[in-house]
Amino acid sequence: MPGPVDAELVKKVYGDYGEVKRLFDEARDHGIILLDEGLYTFDLANGTLLTIYASPFTPSEGDWGFQYSPKEGHSFDIKDGVDIVMTHGPPHGVMDRPYSSSRVGCPDLFKSVFRTKPKLHCFGHIHEEWGARLVTWRENNNSEASHLTVIENDPDKSPVITNLSRLGGSKHDEPEVREAKLEKLKTSQREGCYSTRCFAKPGAQTLFINASIKGDEDHDQCFHLPWLVDIDLPKPT
């Protein structure tokens, strides 16, 4: 039987209850805002509004934070008209496949994103799937929507913007294409981020970005480039 827990020692090593939350409360004075699960509206300097839905929850039977049982599911209460969905994990079927594994994204999240069709959905969690894809939605109101039934999977209609295998070009690219990709990679490394523009057609397309920062040391990738996305918003009224 283990002995009694020394509460003061636990606080010294791991911190006190609510301590991390207080750090974020103090950070608000410096413009750093912690987004708990929910909907947020930001008044931008140009007078327009930016709406974001955020959620840290992922499906798992493990013991990490912000997890729920895949059997029970989770309600992602995304509202119509939201500009950006920001979640810890991916939706099922979109950049959610770890090395040598089946897809691990959340079906409930996918259905909510399909229902609301935001301009941008960014997430992480699956480090191997860093990249971006512009998805075109099919006109389908199937309540059992999946990536196989409601996404136009023609590469010309739902193109991959980039991913780890395409970053910097490959031997299968034409010389001029590979040169352009190498130049883009060099520019991104120099600027400290990979930039793109969100050309998603409202209600018809969504730009998905896996923005995982942590790389795979086994593949000589300690860190991935962060993303900088230019997104069009409605003009202020």
Coordinates of N, CA and C in Angstrom, one line a residue:
M1 N 0.8 -1.2 0.0 CA 0.0 0.0 0.0 C 0.9 1.2 0.0
P2 N 0.6 2.2 -0.9 CA 1.4 3.4 -0.9 C 1.1 4.2 0.3
G3 N 2.0 5.0 0.8 CA 1.8 5.9 1.9 C 0.9 7.1 1.6
P4 N 0.6 7.9 2.6 CA -0.3 9.1 2.3 C 0.4 10.1 1.4
V5 N -0.3 10.8 0.6 CA 0.2 11.8 -0.3 C 0.5 13.1 0.4
D6 N 1.7 13.6 0.2 CA 2.1 14.9 0.8 C 1.6 16.0 -0.1
A7 N 0.5 16.6 0.3 CA -0.2 17.6 -0.5 C 0.8 18.8 -0.9
E8 N 1.6 19.2 0.1 CA 2.5 20.3 -0.2 C 3.6 19.9 -1.3
L9 N 4.0 18.7 -1.2 CA 5.0 18.2 -2.2 C 4.4 18.1 -3.6
V10 N 3.1 17.7 -3.6 CA 2.4 17.6 -4.9 C 2.3 19.0 -5.5
K11 N 1.9 20.0 -4.7 CA 1.8 21.4 -5.2 C 3.1 21.9 -5.7
K12 N 4.2 21.6 -5.0 CA 5.5 22.0 -5.3 C 6.0 21.5 -6.7
V13 N 5.7 20.2 -6.9 CA 6.1 19.5 -8.2 C 5.1 19.8 -9.3
Y14 N 3.8 19.7 -9.1 CA 2.8 19.8 -10.2 C 2.1 21.1 -10.2
G15 N 2.2 21.9 -9.1 CA 1.4 23.2 -9.1 C 0.1 23.0 -8.4
D16 N -0.6 24.0 -8.0 CA -1.8 24.0 -7.2 C -3.0 24.0 -8.2
Y17 N -4.2 23.6 -7.7 CA -5.4 23.5 -8.5 C -5.7 25.0 -9.0
G18 N -5.9 25.1 -10.3 CA -6.3 26.4 -10.9 C -5.1 27.3 -11.2
E19 N -3.9 26.8 -10.9 CA -2.7 27.7 -11.1 C -2.5 28.0 -12.6
V20 N -2.6 27.0 -13.4 CA -2.4 27.2 -14.9 C -3.5 28.1 -15.4
K21 N -4.7 28.0 -15.0 CA -5.8 28.8 -15.4 C -5.5 30.3 -15.0
R22 N -4.9 30.5 -13.9 CA -4.6 31.9 -13.4 C -3.5 32.5 -14.3
L23 N -2.6 31.6 -14.8 CA -1.6 32.1 -15.7 C -2.2 32.7 -16.9
F24 N -3.2 32.0 -17.5 CA -3.9 32.5 -18.7 C -4.7 33.8 -18.4
D25 N -5.3 33.8 -17.2 CA -6.1 35.0 -16.8 C -5.1 36.2 -16.8
E26 N -3.9 36.1 -16.3 CA -3.0 37.2 -16.2 C -2.5 37.5 -17.6
A27 N -2.4 36.5 -18.5 CA -1.9 36.7 -19.8 C -2.8 37.6 -20.7
R28 N -4.1 37.7 -20.3 CA -5.1 38.5 -21.1 C -4.6 39.9 -21.2
D29 N -3.9 40.4 -20.2 CA -3.4 41.8 -20.2 C -2.4 42.0 -21.3
H30 N -1.8 40.9 -21.8 CA -0.9 41.0 -22.9 C -1.4 40.5 -24.2
G31 N -2.8 40.4 -24.3 CA -3.4 40.0 -25.6 C -3.5 38.5 -25.8
I32 N -3.1 37.7 -24.8 CA -3.2 36.2 -25.0 C -4.5 35.7 -24.4
I33 N -5.3 35.1 -25.2 CA -6.7 34.7 -24.7 C -6.8 33.1 -24.8
L34 N -7.1 32.5 -23.7 CA -7.4 31.1 -23.6 C -8.8 30.8 -24.1
L35 N -9.0 30.0 -25.1 CA -10.3 29.7 -25.6 C -10.8 28.3 -25.0
D36 N -11.6 28.4 -24.0 CA -12.3 27.2 -23.5 C -13.3 26.8 -24.6
E37 N -14.0 25.6 -24.4 CA -14.9 25.2 -25.4 C -16.1 26.2 -25.5
G38 N -16.4 26.6 -26.7 CA -17.5 27.5 -26.9 C -17.3 28.4 -28.1
L39 N -18.2 29.4 -28.3 CA -18.2 30.3 -29.4 C -17.7 31.7 -29.0
Y40 N -16.8 32.3 -29.8 CA -16.2 33.6 -29.4 C -16.4 34.5 -30.6
T41 N -16.6 35.8 -30.3 CA -16.7 36.8 -31.3 C -15.6 37.9 -31.0
F42 N -14.9 38.3 -32.0 CA -13.8 39.3 -31.8 C -14.1 40.5 -32.7
D43 N -14.1 41.7 -32.1 CA -14.2 42.9 -32.9 C -12.8 43.3 -33.5
L44 N -12.6 43.3 -34.8 CA -11.3 43.5 -35.4 C -11.1 45.0 -35.6
A45 N -9.9 45.4 -35.8 CA -9.6 46.8 -35.9 C -10.2 47.5 -37.2
N46 N -10.5 46.7 -38.2 CA -11.1 47.3 -39.4 C -12.7 47.4 -39.3
G47 N -13.2 47.0 -38.1 CA -14.6 47.1 -37.9 C -15.5 45.9 -38.1
T48 N -14.9 44.8 -38.7 CA -15.6 43.6 -38.9 C -15.5 42.7 -37.8
L49 N -16.3 41.6 -37.8 CA -16.3 40.6 -36.7 C -15.7 39.3 -37.2
L50 N -15.0 38.6 -36.3 CA -14.5 37.3 -36.5 C -15.1 36.4 -35.5
T51 N -15.7 35.3 -35.9 CA -16.3 34.3 -35.0 C -15.5 33.0 -35.0
I52 N -15.3 32.5 -33.8 CA -14.5 31.3 -33.7 C -15.2 30.3 -32.8
Y53 N -15.3 29.1 -33.2 CA -15.7 28.0 -32.2 C -14.5 27.2 -31.8
A54 N -14.3 27.0 -30.6 CA -13.1 26.3 -30.1 C -13.5 25.1 -29.2
S55 N -12.7 24.0 -29.3 CA -12.9 22.9 -28.4 C -11.6 22.1 -28.2
P56 N -11.3 21.7 -27.0 CA -10.1 20.9 -26.8 C -10.3 19.4 -26.8
F57 N -11.6 19.0 -27.0 CA -11.9 17.6 -26.7 C -11.6 16.6 -27.9
T58 N -11.1 15.4 -27.5 CA -10.7 14.4 -28.5 C -11.3 13.1 -28.1
P59 N -11.6 12.2 -29.0 CA -12.1 10.9 -28.7 C -11.0 9.9 -28.3
S60 N -11.1 9.3 -27.1 CA -10.0 8.4 -26.6 C -10.5 7.7 -25.4
E61 N -10.0 6.5 -25.2 CA -10.2 5.7 -24.0 C -9.0 5.9 -23.0
G62 N -8.1 6.8 -23.3 CA -6.9 7.0 -22.5 C -7.2 7.9 -21.3
D63 N -6.1 8.4 -20.7 CA -6.3 9.2 -19.5 C -5.7 10.6 -19.6
W64 N -5.6 11.1 -20.8 CA -5.1 12.5 -21.0 C -6.3 13.4 -20.7
G65 N -6.0 14.7 -20.7 CA -7.1 15.7 -20.5 C -8.0 15.9 -21.7
F66 N -9.2 16.3 -21.4 CA -10.1 16.7 -22.5 C -10.4 15.6 -23.4
Q67 N -10.7 14.4 -22.9 CA -11.0 13.2 -23.7 C -12.4 12.8 -23.4
Y68 N -13.0 12.1 -24.3 CA -14.3 11.5 -24.1 C -14.4 10.1 -24.8
S69 N -15.2 9.3 -24.3 CA -15.3 7.9 -24.9 C -15.9 8.0 -26.3
P70 N -15.3 7.4 -27.3 CA -15.8 7.3 -28.6 C -17.2 6.7 -28.7
K71 N -17.5 5.8 -27.7 CA -18.8 5.1 -27.7 C -19.9 6.1 -27.3
E72 N -19.5 7.1 -26.4 CA -20.5 8.0 -25.9 C -20.6 9.2 -26.8
G73 N -19.5 9.6 -27.5 CA -19.5 10.7 -28.4 C -19.5 12.0 -27.6
H74 N -19.5 13.1 -28.4 CA -19.4 14.5 -27.8 C -20.2 15.4 -28.7
S75 N -20.8 16.4 -28.1 CA -21.6 17.4 -28.8 C -20.8 18.6 -29.1
F76 N -20.5 18.8 -30.4 CA -19.7 20.0 -30.8 C -20.8 21.0 -31.3
D77 N -21.1 22.0 -30.4 CA -22.2 22.9 -30.7 C -21.7 24.1 -31.5
I78 N -21.4 23.8 -32.8 CA -20.9 24.8 -33.7 C -22.2 25.5 -34.3
K79 N -22.1 26.9 -34.3 CA -23.3 27.6 -34.8 C -23.1 27.9 -36.3
D80 N -24.2 28.1 -37.0 CA -24.2 28.5 -38.4 C -23.5 29.9 -38.5
G81 N -22.7 30.1 -39.6 CA -22.1 31.4 -39.8 C -20.8 31.6 -39.1
V82 N -20.3 30.6 -38.4 CA -19.0 30.7 -37.7 C -17.9 30.8 -38.8
D83 N -16.9 31.6 -38.6 CA -15.8 31.7 -39.6 C -14.7 30.7 -39.4
I84 N -14.3 30.4 -38.2 CA -13.2 29.5 -37.9 C -13.6 28.5 -36.9
V85 N -13.3 27.2 -37.1 CA -13.4 26.2 -36.1 C -12.0 25.8 -35.7
M86 N -11.7 25.8 -34.4 CA -10.4 25.5 -33.9 C -10.5 24.4 -32.8
T87 N -10.0 23.3 -33.1 CA -10.1 22.1 -32.2 C -8.7 21.5 -32.0
H88 N -8.6 20.7 -30.9 CA -7.3 20.1 -30.7 C -7.1 18.9 -31.7
G89 N -8.1 18.2 -31.9 CA -8.0 17.0 -32.8 C -8.7 17.2 -34.1
P90 N -8.5 16.3 -35.1 CA -9.1 16.5 -36.4 C -10.5 15.8 -36.5
P91 N -11.2 16.2 -37.5 CA -12.5 15.5 -37.8 C -12.1 14.2 -38.5
H92 N -13.0 13.2 -38.4 CA -12.7 11.9 -39.0 C -12.6 12.0 -40.5
G93 N -11.5 11.5 -41.0 CA -11.4 11.4 -42.5 C -10.6 12.5 -43.1
V94 N -10.1 13.5 -42.3 CA -9.4 14.7 -42.8 C -8.1 14.8 -42.1
M95 N -7.0 14.4 -42.7 CA -5.7 14.6 -42.1 C -5.6 14.0 -40.7
D96 N -6.1 12.8 -40.5 CA -6.2 12.2 -39.2 C -5.7 10.8 -39.1
R97 N -4.7 10.5 -40.0 CA -4.2 9.1 -40.0 C -2.7 9.1 -39.5
P98 N -2.4 8.6 -38.4 CA -1.0 8.4 -37.9 C -0.3 7.4 -38.8
Y99 N 1.0 7.4 -38.6 CA 1.8 6.4 -39.4 C 1.3 5.0 -39.0
S100 N 1.1 4.2 -40.1 CA 0.8 2.8 -39.9 C -0.4 2.6 -39.0
S101 N -1.4 3.4 -39.2 CA -2.6 3.3 -38.3 C -3.9 3.7 -39.0
S102 N -5.0 3.3 -38.5 CA -6.3 3.7 -39.1 C -6.6 5.1 -38.7
R103 N -7.6 5.7 -39.3 CA -8.0 7.1 -39.0 C -8.5 7.2 -37.5
V104 N -8.2 8.3 -36.9 CA -8.5 8.5 -35.5 C -9.3 9.7 -35.2
G105 N -9.7 10.4 -36.3 CA -10.4 11.7 -36.1 C -11.8 11.4 -35.6
C106 N -12.5 12.5 -35.2 CA -13.8 12.4 -34.5 C -15.0 12.5 -35.5
P107 N -15.8 11.4 -35.6 CA -17.0 11.5 -36.5 C -18.0 12.6 -36.1
D108 N -18.2 12.8 -34.8 CA -19.1 13.8 -34.4 C -18.7 15.2 -34.8
L109 N -17.4 15.4 -34.7 CA -16.8 16.7 -35.1 C -17.0 16.9 -36.6
F110 N -16.7 15.8 -37.4 CA -16.9 15.9 -38.9 C -18.3 16.4 -39.2
K111 N -19.3 15.7 -38.6 CA -20.7 16.0 -38.9 C -21.0 17.5 -38.6
S112 N -20.5 18.0 -37.5 CA -20.8 19.4 -37.1 C -20.1 20.3 -38.0
V113 N -18.9 20.0 -38.5 CA -18.2 20.9 -39.4 C -18.9 20.9 -40.8
F114 N -19.4 19.7 -41.2 CA -20.1 19.6 -42.5 C -21.4 20.4 -42.4
R115 N -22.1 20.3 -41.3 CA -23.4 21.0 -41.1 C -23.2 22.5 -41.2
T116 N -22.1 23.0 -40.7 CA -22.0 24.5 -40.6 C -21.0 25.0 -41.7
K117 N -20.2 24.2 -42.2 CA -19.3 24.6 -43.3 C -18.5 25.9 -43.1
P118 N -17.7 26.0 -42.1 CA -16.9 27.2 -41.8 C -15.9 27.5 -42.9
K119 N -15.4 28.7 -42.9 CA -14.3 29.0 -43.9 C -13.1 28.2 -43.6
L120 N -12.8 28.0 -42.4 CA -11.5 27.4 -42.0 C -11.7 26.5 -40.8
H121 N -11.1 25.4 -40.8 CA -11.0 24.5 -39.6 C -9.6 24.1 -39.4
C122 N -9.0 24.6 -38.3 CA -7.6 24.3 -38.0 C -7.6 23.4 -36.7
F123 N -6.6 22.5 -36.7 CA -6.5 21.5 -35.6 C -5.0 21.0 -35.6
G124 N -4.8 20.0 -34.7 CA -3.4 19.4 -34.7 C -3.6 18.0 -34.3
H125 N -2.8 17.6 -33.2 CA -2.9 16.3 -32.6 C -2.2 15.2 -33.4
I126 N -2.5 15.1 -34.7 CA -1.9 14.0 -35.5 C -0.7 14.7 -36.2
H127 N 0.5 14.6 -35.6 CA 1.6 15.3 -36.0 C 2.1 15.0 -37.4
E128 N 1.9 13.7 -37.8 CA 2.3 13.2 -39.1 C 1.5 13.8 -40.2
E129 N 0.4 14.4 -39.9 CA -0.5 14.8 -41.0 C -0.5 16.3 -41.2
W130 N 0.6 17.0 -40.7 CA 0.7 18.4 -40.9 C 0.4 18.8 -42.4
G131 N -0.4 19.8 -42.6 CA -0.6 20.2 -44.0 C -2.0 20.9 -44.1
A132 N -2.4 21.1 -45.4 CA -3.7 21.8 -45.6 C -4.4 21.2 -46.9
R133 N -5.7 21.2 -46.8 CA -6.5 20.8 -47.9 C -7.7 21.6 -48.0
L134 N -8.0 22.1 -49.2 CA -9.2 22.9 -49.5 C -10.3 21.9 -50.0
V135 N -11.3 21.7 -49.1 CA -12.4 20.7 -49.4 C -13.6 21.3 -50.0
T136 N -14.1 20.7 -51.1 CA -15.4 21.1 -51.7 C -16.4 20.2 -51.2
W137 N -17.5 20.7 -50.7 CA -18.6 19.9 -50.2 C -19.6 19.5 -51.2
R138 N -20.1 18.3 -51.1 CA -21.2 17.8 -52.0 C -22.5 18.3 -51.4
E139 N -23.5 18.5 -52.3 CA -24.8 18.9 -51.8 C -25.5 17.6 -51.3
N140 N -25.4 17.4 -50.0 CA -25.8 16.2 -49.4 C -26.2 16.5 -48.0
N141 N -27.4 16.2 -47.6 CA -27.9 16.4 -46.2 C -27.9 15.1 -45.4
N142 N -27.1 14.2 -45.8 CA -27.1 12.9 -45.1 C -26.7 13.1 -43.6
S143 N -27.6 12.6 -42.7 CA -27.3 12.8 -41.3 C -26.2 11.9 -40.9
E144 N -25.8 10.9 -41.6 CA -24.7 10.0 -41.4 C -23.5 10.4 -42.2
A145 N -23.3 11.7 -42.4 CA -22.3 12.3 -43.3 C -20.9 11.8 -42.9
S146 N -20.1 11.4 -43.9 CA -18.7 11.0 -43.6 C -17.8 11.6 -44.7
H147 N -16.5 11.5 -44.6 CA -15.6 12.0 -45.6 C -15.8 11.3 -46.9
L148 N -16.4 10.1 -46.9 CA -16.6 9.4 -48.2 C -17.9 9.8 -48.9
T149 N -18.8 10.4 -48.2 CA -20.1 10.7 -48.8 C -20.4 12.1 -49.1
V150 N -19.7 13.1 -48.4 CA -20.1 14.5 -48.6 C -18.9 15.3 -49.0
I151 N -17.8 14.8 -49.3 CA -16.6 15.5 -49.8 C -16.4 15.1 -51.3
E152 N -16.2 16.1 -52.1 CA -15.8 15.9 -53.5 C -14.4 15.5 -53.5
N153 N -14.1 14.2 -53.6 CA -12.8 13.7 -53.4 C -11.9 13.7 -54.7
D154 N -12.5 14.3 -55.8 CA -11.6 14.6 -57.0 C -10.5 15.5 -56.6
P155 N -9.3 15.2 -56.8 CA -8.2 16.1 -56.4 C -8.3 17.5 -57.0
D156 N -8.9 17.6 -58.1 CA -9.1 19.0 -58.7 C -10.1 19.8 -58.0
K157 N -11.1 19.1 -57.3 CA -12.1 19.8 -56.6 C -11.8 20.0 -55.1
S158 N -11.0 19.1 -54.6 CA -10.6 19.2 -53.2 C -9.1 19.0 -53.1
P159 N -8.3 20.0 -53.5 CA -6.9 19.8 -53.7 C -6.2 19.9 -52.3
V160 N -5.1 19.1 -52.2 CA -4.2 19.2 -51.1 C -3.3 20.4 -51.4
I161 N -3.3 21.4 -50.5 CA -2.4 22.6 -50.6 C -1.0 22.2 -50.4
T162 N -0.7 21.5 -49.3 CA 0.6 20.9 -49.1 C 0.5 19.9 -47.9
N163 N 1.5 19.1 -47.8 CA 1.7 18.2 -46.7 C 3.1 17.8 -46.5
L164 N 3.5 17.0 -45.6 CA 4.9 16.7 -45.3 C 5.5 16.0 -46.5
S165 N 4.8 15.2 -47.2 CA 5.4 14.5 -48.4 C 5.6 15.4 -49.6
R166 N 4.8 16.5 -49.6 CA 4.9 17.4 -50.8 C 5.8 18.6 -50.5
L167 N 6.1 18.8 -49.2 CA 6.8 20.0 -48.9 C 8.2 20.0 -49.5
G168 N 8.6 20.9 -50.3 CA 9.9 20.9 -50.9 C 9.9 20.2 -52.2
G169 N 8.8 19.6 -52.6 CA 8.8 18.9 -53.9 C 9.2 17.4 -53.8
S170 N 8.9 16.6 -54.8 CA 9.3 15.2 -54.8 C 9.8 14.9 -56.2
K171 N 10.4 13.7 -56.3 CA 11.0 13.2 -57.6 C 9.9 13.1 -58.7
H172 N 8.7 13.0 -58.3 CA 7.6 12.8 -59.3 C 7.1 14.2 -59.9
D173 N 7.6 15.3 -59.3 CA 7.2 16.6 -59.8 C 8.0 17.0 -61.1
E174 N 7.4 17.8 -61.9 CA 8.1 18.4 -63.0 C 9.1 19.3 -62.4
P175 N 10.3 19.5 -63.1 CA 11.4 20.3 -62.6 C 10.9 21.7 -62.1
E176 N 10.1 22.4 -62.9 CA 9.7 23.7 -62.6 C 8.8 23.7 -61.3
V177 N 8.0 22.7 -61.2 CA 7.1 22.5 -60.0 C 7.9 22.3 -58.8
R178 N 8.9 21.4 -58.9 CA 9.7 21.1 -57.7 C 10.5 22.3 -57.3
E179 N 11.0 23.1 -58.3 CA 11.8 24.3 -58.0 C 10.9 25.3 -57.3
A180 N 9.7 25.5 -57.7 CA 8.7 26.4 -57.1 C 8.4 26.0 -55.6
K181 N 8.3 24.7 -55.4 CA 8.0 24.1 -54.0 C 9.3 24.4 -53.1
L182 N 10.4 24.1 -53.7 CA 11.7 24.3 -52.9 C 11.8 25.8 -52.5
E183 N 11.5 26.7 -53.5 CA 11.6 28.1 -53.2 C 10.6 28.5 -52.1
K184 N 9.3 28.0 -52.2 CA 8.3 28.2 -51.2 C 8.8 27.8 -49.8
L185 N 9.4 26.6 -49.8 CA 9.9 26.1 -48.5 C 11.0 27.0 -47.9
K186 N 11.9 27.4 -48.8 CA 13.0 28.3 -48.3 C 12.4 29.6 -47.8
T187 N 11.5 30.1 -48.5 CA 10.8 31.4 -48.0 C 10.1 31.2 -46.7
S188 N 9.4 30.1 -46.6 CA 8.7 29.8 -45.3 C 9.7 29.6 -44.2
Q189 N 10.8 28.9 -44.4 CA 11.8 28.7 -43.3 C 12.4 30.1 -42.9
R190 N 12.6 30.9 -43.9 CA 13.2 32.2 -43.6 C 12.2 33.1 -42.8
E191 N 10.9 33.0 -43.2 CA 9.9 33.9 -42.6 C 9.4 33.3 -41.3
G192 N 9.7 32.0 -41.0 CA 9.2 31.3 -39.8 C 7.8 30.8 -39.8
C193 N 7.2 30.7 -41.0 CA 5.8 30.2 -41.1 C 5.5 29.8 -42.5
Y194 N 4.5 29.0 -42.7 CA 4.0 28.6 -44.0 C 2.8 29.4 -44.3
S195 N 2.7 30.2 -45.3 CA 1.6 31.1 -45.5 C 0.7 30.6 -46.7
T196 N -0.6 30.9 -46.6 CA -1.5 30.6 -47.6 C -2.7 31.5 -47.5
R197 N -3.5 31.5 -48.5 CA -4.8 32.3 -48.4 C -6.0 31.4 -48.5
C198 N -7.0 31.7 -47.7 CA -8.2 30.9 -47.6 C -9.1 31.4 -48.7
F199 N -9.2 30.6 -49.8 CA -10.1 31.0 -50.9 C -11.4 30.2 -50.9
A200 N -11.7 29.7 -49.7 CA -12.9 28.9 -49.6 C -14.2 29.7 -50.0
K201 N -15.0 29.1 -50.8 CA -16.3 29.7 -51.2 C -17.3 29.5 -50.0
P202 N -17.8 30.6 -49.5 CA -18.7 30.4 -48.3 C -19.8 29.4 -48.6
G203 N -20.0 28.5 -47.6 CA -21.1 27.5 -47.7 C -20.8 26.4 -48.7
A204 N -19.7 26.4 -49.5 CA -19.4 25.4 -50.4 C -18.1 24.7 -50.2
Q205 N -17.2 25.4 -49.5 CA -15.8 24.9 -49.3 C -15.4 25.2 -47.9
T206 N -14.4 24.4 -47.4 CA -13.8 24.7 -46.1 C -12.3 24.4 -46.3
L207 N -11.5 25.3 -45.8 CA -10.0 25.0 -45.8 C -9.7 24.3 -44.5
F208 N -9.1 23.1 -44.6 CA -8.7 22.3 -43.4 C -7.2 22.5 -43.2
I209 N -6.8 22.8 -42.0 CA -5.3 22.9 -41.8 C -4.9 22.1 -40.5
N210 N -4.0 21.2 -40.7 CA -3.4 20.5 -39.6 C -2.2 21.3 -39.2
A211 N -2.2 22.0 -38.1 CA -1.1 22.9 -37.8 C -0.3 22.4 -36.6
S212 N -0.2 21.0 -36.5 CA 0.7 20.4 -35.5 C 2.1 21.0 -35.5
I213 N 2.5 21.5 -34.4 CA 3.9 22.1 -34.3 C 4.9 21.0 -34.1
K214 N 4.7 20.1 -33.2 CA 5.6 19.1 -32.8 C 5.9 18.1 -34.0
G215 N 7.1 17.9 -34.3 CA 7.5 17.0 -35.4 C 7.8 15.6 -34.9
D216 N 8.3 14.8 -35.8 CA 8.6 13.4 -35.5 C 10.2 13.3 -35.5
E217 N 10.8 13.1 -34.3 CA 12.2 13.1 -34.3 C 12.8 11.9 -35.0
D218 N 12.0 10.8 -35.1 CA 12.4 9.6 -35.8 C 12.6 9.9 -37.3
H219 N 11.9 10.9 -37.8 CA 12.0 11.3 -39.2 C 12.8 12.6 -39.3
D220 N 13.6 13.0 -38.3 CA 14.4 14.2 -38.4 C 13.5 15.4 -38.5
Q221 N 12.4 15.4 -37.8 CA 11.5 16.6 -37.9 C 11.2 17.0 -36.4
C222 N 11.9 17.9 -35.8 CA 11.7 18.2 -34.4 C 10.5 19.1 -34.3
F223 N 10.3 20.0 -35.3 CA 9.2 21.0 -35.3 C 8.7 21.2 -36.7
H224 N 7.4 21.5 -36.8 CA 6.8 21.8 -38.1 C 6.6 23.3 -38.2
L225 N 6.5 23.8 -39.4 CA 6.3 25.3 -39.5 C 4.9 25.6 -39.1
P226 N 4.7 26.7 -38.3 CA 3.4 27.2 -38.0 C 2.8 27.8 -39.3
W227 N 1.5 28.0 -39.3 CA 0.7 28.5 -40.5 C 0.3 30.0 -40.3
L228 N 0.3 30.7 -41.4 CA -0.2 32.1 -41.4 C -1.2 32.1 -42.6
V229 N -2.5 32.3 -42.2 CA -3.6 32.2 -43.2 C -4.3 33.6 -43.4
D230 N -4.4 34.0 -44.6 CA -5.1 35.2 -45.0 C -6.5 34.8 -45.3
I231 N -7.5 35.3 -44.5 CA -8.9 34.9 -44.7 C -9.8 36.1 -45.0
D232 N -10.7 36.0 -46.0 CA -11.6 37.0 -46.3 C -12.8 37.0 -45.3
L233 N -13.1 38.2 -44.8 CA -14.3 38.3 -44.0 C -15.3 39.3 -44.5
P234 N -16.5 39.3 -44.2 CA -17.5 40.3 -44.7 C -17.1 41.7 -44.3
K235 N -17.4 42.6 -45.2 CA -17.1 44.0 -44.9 C -17.9 44.5 -43.8
P236 N -17.4 45.4 -42.9 CA -18.2 45.9 -41.8 C -19.3 46.7 -42.3
T237 N -20.5 46.7 -41.6 CA -21.7 47.4 -42.1 C -21.8 48.7 -41.3

